[in-house]
Amino acid sequence: MNALATIWTVLVKELRDIARDRRTLALTLLLGPLLFPALILGMGSLVEKRAKTQIDKTLEVPVIGMEHAPNLVAFLATHGIKAVPPPQDLEGDIREQKVDVALRISDRFAEDWRAGRPALVEIMLDSTRRDAEIPGRRLRGALAAYSGQVGALRLLARGIDPAVAQPVSSGTLDLATPEAKRGMLMSVMLPYFLIITAFLGGAALVLDATAGERERQTLEPLLATPAARGAIVSGKILAACLLGVASLLLTLLAFKLSAQASAGIARQLDVSMLAIGRFLLVLLPMLLIGTSLLTFLAAAAKSLKEAQSHMTWLMLLPMVPTIMLMANPVKTQLWQFAVPFLAQNQLLLKVIRAEPISAQVWALYLACSLGLALLLWLAAVMRYRQEKLAIST
């Protein structure tokens, strides 16, 4: 039997084995497609609802010393910010998230106001609480508007053009593309979920085909045949890759449909067939890397339980570049597309942001990714050639 016939025979045998275990097959194929709509539709809806509610509704703000600045309180009311008496322990309520944001007006506010000096008004919030972001921004904007309006009126009362007090008119020219702005929400978690789906897409089949068969003592007869060990392991890897590709395609299809069905910002994402194809081109080498690595690790395990213990740290690997980029954002450089997981993360972000990817980047990425997959495949073949793999203990 030649190598291709051996690969085909092993591939069909492994796919038949996984097909008999319908529950495992269903979990492998459907977990991603079910998880993505829940994440995209649920997370997008919750985020938009929270932002819309906090922006549109009247914001009740506990104010200490509101009697010192009635005009300011009235101005805030015109901007949808209602001043209310503060609770007994305002600072404690802010720490316990009972109050998002509060205002403290200085006892000397009226005196400083009449003297034309800056009158102190402090915004009280916990900057580490995300719930305080939007209320704090609304209150800060209203105070800035009030300060600018009163300052301009004071200058006009003195016969001075208010423009004199603004020697520099600053503005911001945001060069971010609409696609990049739309992708901001998904740029945090989407790359991780897609990478983990590709990296471990064939895990169920790989672990069972090596560690599982070794535990059931069905691997020995297979390795005792004259078939080349390289062809046997290649058949197992290809079977796992086919299963992983099926899971990946279903996941991307679910992503496309859920983005189109979403009523929020996810609906504005680029989910054209070209974008889906670019996602697939980025993730397929990761599927080959993950499947080859799992085959190598499972071949060294003495039991299925030991092989499954590798899943914990393998699931954390794709998170490393995401955490690093969150802690220390760096500019995109060419060498990053040669580093596993970091390269996939950067490329997926480019696809989400609808940015062009040069041929040089594609060439470097595919060469390094496929090269690493080839090394891991060779390592798995070398492990399969060790005689102790065929001896059950």
XYZ file of C-alpha atoms in Angstrom:
393
model
C 0.000 0.000 0.000
C 1.523 3.303 -1.028
C 1.679 6.364 1.213
C -1.306 8.126 -0.372
C -3.501 5.064 -0.022
C -2.432 4.729 3.624
C -3.187 8.403 4.309
C -6.628 8.059 2.692
C -7.432 4.866 4.606
C -6.418 6.363 7.968
C -8.268 9.607 7.190
C -11.532 7.805 6.362
C -11.167 5.545 9.404
C -10.686 8.495 11.780
C -13.620 10.403 10.308
C -15.838 7.323 10.667
C -14.730 6.935 14.287
C -15.587 10.545 15.161
C -18.889 10.267 13.252
C -19.944 7.352 15.513
C -19.534 9.615 18.557
C -22.337 11.961 17.577
C -22.273 14.010 20.758
C -18.563 14.841 20.411
C -19.022 15.560 16.701
C -21.954 17.888 17.396
C -20.013 19.763 20.082
C -16.994 20.132 17.784
C -18.991 21.405 14.835
C -21.694 23.455 16.533
C -20.086 25.029 19.604
C -18.482 27.874 17.632
C -21.498 28.542 15.370
C -23.755 28.728 18.437
C -21.352 30.799 20.519
C -20.716 33.520 17.941
C -24.334 34.642 17.435
C -24.801 34.703 21.206
C -21.703 36.875 21.593
C -22.296 39.219 18.670
C -26.040 39.686 19.098
C -25.997 39.635 22.895
C -22.879 41.715 23.539
C -23.653 44.262 20.823
C -27.213 44.706 22.061
C -26.151 45.106 25.686
C -23.405 47.633 24.875
C -25.645 49.752 22.643
C -28.540 49.631 25.105
C -26.266 50.723 27.949
C -24.739 53.581 25.961
C -28.113 54.776 24.634
C -29.745 54.620 28.066
C -26.947 56.528 29.771
C -26.874 59.214 27.057
C -30.621 59.751 26.562
C -32.034 59.507 30.063
C -31.974 62.356 32.597
C -28.828 61.988 34.689
C -29.423 62.417 38.414
C -26.250 63.704 40.055
C -25.857 64.109 43.827
C -24.457 67.587 44.371
C -22.726 68.774 47.548
C -23.209 72.515 48.037
C -25.797 73.064 45.306
C -27.080 76.107 47.234
C -23.787 77.911 46.409
C -24.346 77.786 42.636
C -28.063 77.926 41.679
C -27.294 79.221 38.181
C -24.941 76.308 37.526
C -27.565 73.840 38.761
C -30.154 75.430 36.457
C -27.721 75.263 33.521
C -27.071 71.571 34.153
C -30.826 70.923 34.170
C -31.067 72.298 30.625
C -28.513 69.641 29.610
C -30.481 66.737 31.094
C -28.492 66.662 34.343
C -30.655 66.896 37.458
C -28.986 67.877 40.740
C -30.223 65.871 43.730
C -29.274 66.036 47.427
C -26.281 63.844 48.254
C -26.640 60.680 50.359
C -25.149 60.609 53.840
C -22.049 58.662 52.762
C -21.494 59.851 49.199
C -17.911 58.600 48.846
C -18.900 55.173 50.171
C -21.834 54.982 47.741
C -19.511 55.806 44.826
C -17.097 53.056 45.884
C -19.990 50.574 46.195
C -21.293 51.634 42.727
C -24.591 52.919 44.155
C -23.730 56.305 42.607
C -21.880 56.657 39.280
C -20.876 60.303 39.479
C -21.373 63.271 41.823
C -20.473 66.946 42.044
C -18.927 68.930 44.872
C -19.243 72.721 44.758
C -16.788 74.646 46.915
C -18.029 76.644 49.911
C -16.154 79.621 48.446
C -17.841 79.247 45.039
C -20.072 82.342 45.381
C -17.243 84.484 46.776
C -14.819 83.469 44.038
C -17.551 83.871 41.424
C -18.257 87.468 42.429
C -14.526 88.261 42.575
C -14.040 86.920 39.061
C -11.719 84.164 40.251
C -12.007 80.504 39.067
C -14.671 78.924 41.267
C -13.931 75.325 42.251
C -16.300 72.549 41.157
C -15.128 68.939 41.521
C -16.469 65.864 39.748
C -16.490 62.867 42.050
C -16.267 59.402 40.450
C -14.293 56.171 40.483
C -12.326 56.296 37.230
C -11.757 52.523 37.293
C -15.500 51.857 37.024
C -16.731 51.604 33.440
C -20.258 52.584 34.526
C -18.923 56.039 35.389
C -17.423 56.713 31.930
C -20.488 58.062 30.122
C -22.023 59.985 33.104
C -18.599 61.490 33.851
C -18.186 62.531 30.219
C -21.654 64.125 30.144
C -21.012 66.075 33.346
C -17.538 67.174 32.244
C -18.901 68.400 28.909
C -21.727 70.364 30.537
C -19.318 72.063 32.980
C -16.956 72.972 30.127
C -19.864 74.473 28.180
C -21.019 76.471 31.219
C -17.480 77.731 31.895
C -17.024 78.790 28.272
C -20.402 80.514 28.125
C -19.879 82.498 31.337
C -16.304 83.412 30.384
C -17.471 84.752 27.030
C -20.232 86.812 28.690
C -17.737 88.331 31.155
C -15.434 89.399 28.329
C -18.325 90.897 26.357
C -19.417 92.833 29.468
C -15.927 94.365 29.539
C -16.047 95.215 25.849
C -13.585 92.500 24.890
C -14.076 90.085 22.042
C -14.262 86.532 23.558
C -12.083 85.311 20.678
C -9.138 87.176 22.280
C -9.153 84.626 25.105
C -8.737 81.813 22.600
C -5.405 82.417 20.837
C -5.387 78.811 19.613
C -8.424 77.094 18.188
C -7.703 73.403 18.558
C -9.533 70.601 16.817
C -9.104 66.933 16.025
C -8.880 65.484 12.536
C -9.736 61.818 12.997
C -8.178 59.827 10.154
C -9.718 56.521 11.211
C -11.757 54.983 8.440
C -15.454 54.231 9.050
C -14.594 50.515 8.805
C -11.926 50.881 11.528
C -14.357 52.700 13.832
C -16.988 50.030 13.284
C -14.439 47.309 14.043
C -13.333 48.783 17.373
C -16.009 46.952 19.344
C -15.113 43.572 17.858
C -11.338 44.081 17.758
C -10.870 43.061 21.392
C -12.465 39.625 21.535
C -13.131 38.575 17.941
C -9.490 37.709 17.033
C -9.128 35.561 20.160
C -12.309 33.576 19.506
C -11.450 33.014 15.854
C -7.861 31.976 16.636
C -8.924 29.560 19.392
C -11.563 28.084 17.045
C -8.901 27.387 14.415
C -6.115 26.392 16.819
C -8.163 23.748 18.672
C -10.741 22.974 15.973
C -9.464 19.426 15.472
C -8.578 18.747 19.116
C -11.337 16.208 19.807
C -10.331 13.992 16.906
C -6.557 14.348 17.413
C -6.624 13.476 21.108
C -8.861 10.467 20.547
C -6.942 9.289 17.473
C -3.650 9.130 19.365
C -3.957 9.143 23.160
C -7.436 7.605 23.068
C -6.436 4.768 20.753
C -3.305 4.170 22.775
C -5.398 3.900 25.938
C -7.830 1.483 24.225
C -4.800 -0.442 22.883
C -6.010 -0.089 19.293
C -2.980 1.923 18.218
C -0.600 -1.062 18.495
C -2.217 -3.118 15.686
C -2.204 -0.047 13.437
C 1.486 0.645 14.033
C 2.312 -3.049 13.603
C 1.181 -2.917 9.950
C 3.814 -2.306 7.258
C 2.286 1.117 6.561
C 4.712 4.017 6.947
C 4.398 5.811 10.275
C 4.585 9.154 8.466
C 1.574 8.211 6.332
C -0.381 7.080 9.407
C 0.203 10.301 11.344
C -0.452 12.373 8.209
C -3.816 10.656 7.765
C -4.756 11.432 11.372
C -3.656 15.079 11.053
C -5.529 15.542 7.767
C -8.699 14.016 9.247
C -8.481 16.441 12.179
C -7.835 19.327 9.763
C -10.949 18.435 7.725
C -13.022 18.430 10.896
C -11.441 21.733 11.937
C -12.123 23.298 8.516
C -15.781 22.247 8.745
C -16.049 23.788 12.223
C -14.279 26.944 11.031
C -16.540 27.352 7.981
C -19.664 26.938 10.103
C -18.294 29.456 12.623
C -17.534 32.057 9.936
C -20.959 31.469 8.363
C -22.587 31.996 11.770
C -20.486 35.159 12.220
C -21.641 36.487 8.855
C -25.329 35.706 9.469
C -25.335 37.025 13.038
C -23.590 40.256 11.957
C -26.199 40.746 9.228
C -29.037 39.984 11.658
C -27.682 42.301 14.334
C -29.427 45.636 14.796
C -26.384 47.188 16.445
C -22.883 48.130 15.384
C -22.066 44.529 14.382
C -24.427 44.969 11.413
C -22.027 47.559 10.004
C -19.049 45.154 9.975
C -17.659 44.008 6.652
C -18.870 40.393 6.314
C -18.621 40.149 2.544
C -17.425 36.901 1.015
C -14.055 38.582 0.324
C -13.646 39.397 4.031
C -14.718 35.859 5.011
C -12.166 34.490 2.533
C -9.416 36.617 4.099
C -10.423 35.368 7.560
C -10.136 31.815 6.264
C -6.713 32.425 4.701
C -5.423 33.765 8.024
C -6.869 30.936 10.108
C -6.117 27.841 7.998
C -2.348 27.809 8.812
C -3.275 28.155 12.507
C -5.495 25.072 12.175
C -2.560 23.094 10.737
C -0.237 24.339 13.506
C -2.691 23.459 16.267
C -3.499 20.017 14.867
C 0.187 19.081 14.385
C 1.114 20.362 17.859
C -1.741 18.441 19.491
C -0.717 15.274 17.634
C 2.841 15.659 18.928
C 1.670 16.262 22.515
C -0.939 13.477 22.461
C 1.634 10.986 21.193
C 3.772 11.709 24.270
C 0.859 11.290 26.704
C 0.324 7.985 28.466
C -3.433 8.419 28.701
C -6.269 10.437 27.221
C -6.617 12.286 30.512
C -2.954 13.350 30.393
C -3.368 14.512 26.790
C -6.468 16.530 27.708
C -4.523 18.248 30.497
C -2.604 20.161 27.800
C -5.793 21.923 26.741
C -5.639 24.386 29.638
C -2.370 26.067 28.666
C -3.067 25.682 24.948
C -6.282 27.702 25.344
C -4.307 30.478 27.034
C -1.696 30.783 24.249
C -3.890 32.804 21.826
C -4.632 35.275 24.641
C -0.952 36.229 25.050
C -0.737 38.713 22.126
C -4.142 40.209 23.010
C -3.032 40.848 26.594
C 0.358 42.189 25.472
C -1.226 44.577 22.987
C -3.742 45.788 25.590
C -0.941 46.414 28.120
C 1.530 47.864 25.617
C 0.050 48.889 22.259
C 2.738 48.814 19.582
C 2.844 49.952 16.002
C 2.475 47.222 13.436
C 5.857 46.062 12.132
C 6.800 43.437 9.568
C 8.448 41.052 12.056
C 5.161 40.689 13.941
C 3.719 38.679 11.045
C 6.332 35.975 11.643
C 5.344 35.378 15.292
C 2.617 32.751 15.890
C -0.613 34.075 17.419
C 0.645 37.682 17.216
C 0.649 37.436 13.413
C -2.888 36.028 13.299
C -4.067 38.668 15.760
C -2.609 41.512 13.701
C -3.914 40.149 10.403
C -7.433 39.582 11.770
C -7.447 43.147 13.086
C -6.494 44.376 9.616
C -9.351 42.403 8.072
C -11.822 43.711 10.682
C -10.594 47.277 10.046
C -10.791 46.671 6.259
C -7.150 47.683 5.839
C -5.108 46.542 2.840
C -2.589 43.736 3.434
C 0.491 43.823 1.217
C 1.782 40.819 -0.710
C 5.000 40.999 1.354
C 3.029 40.561 4.589
C 1.021 37.658 3.161
C 4.207 35.980 1.898
C 6.022 36.342 5.229
C 3.005 35.170 7.216
C 2.253 32.137 5.082
C 5.940 31.127 4.846
C 6.493 31.311 8.625
C 3.140 29.742 9.573
C 3.353 26.870 7.111
C 7.034 26.388 7.993
C 6.158 26.063 11.684
C 3.328 23.663 10.856
C 5.764 21.553 8.806
C 8.240 21.410 11.721
C 5.492 20.335 14.121
C 4.276 17.738 11.632
C 7.845 16.357 11.354
C 8.106 16.294 15.161
C 4.846 14.322 15.340
C 6.126 11.863 12.724
C 9.381 11.434 14.686
C 7.366 10.782 17.840
C 5.262 8.168 16.015
C 8.452 6.405 14.895
C 9.470 5.764 18.505
C 8.783 2.141 19.340
C 7.600 2.923 22.852
C 4.511 4.568 21.326
C 3.302 1.126 20.244
C 3.834 -0.407 23.678
C 0.950 0.015 26.119
C 1.843 0.379 29.786
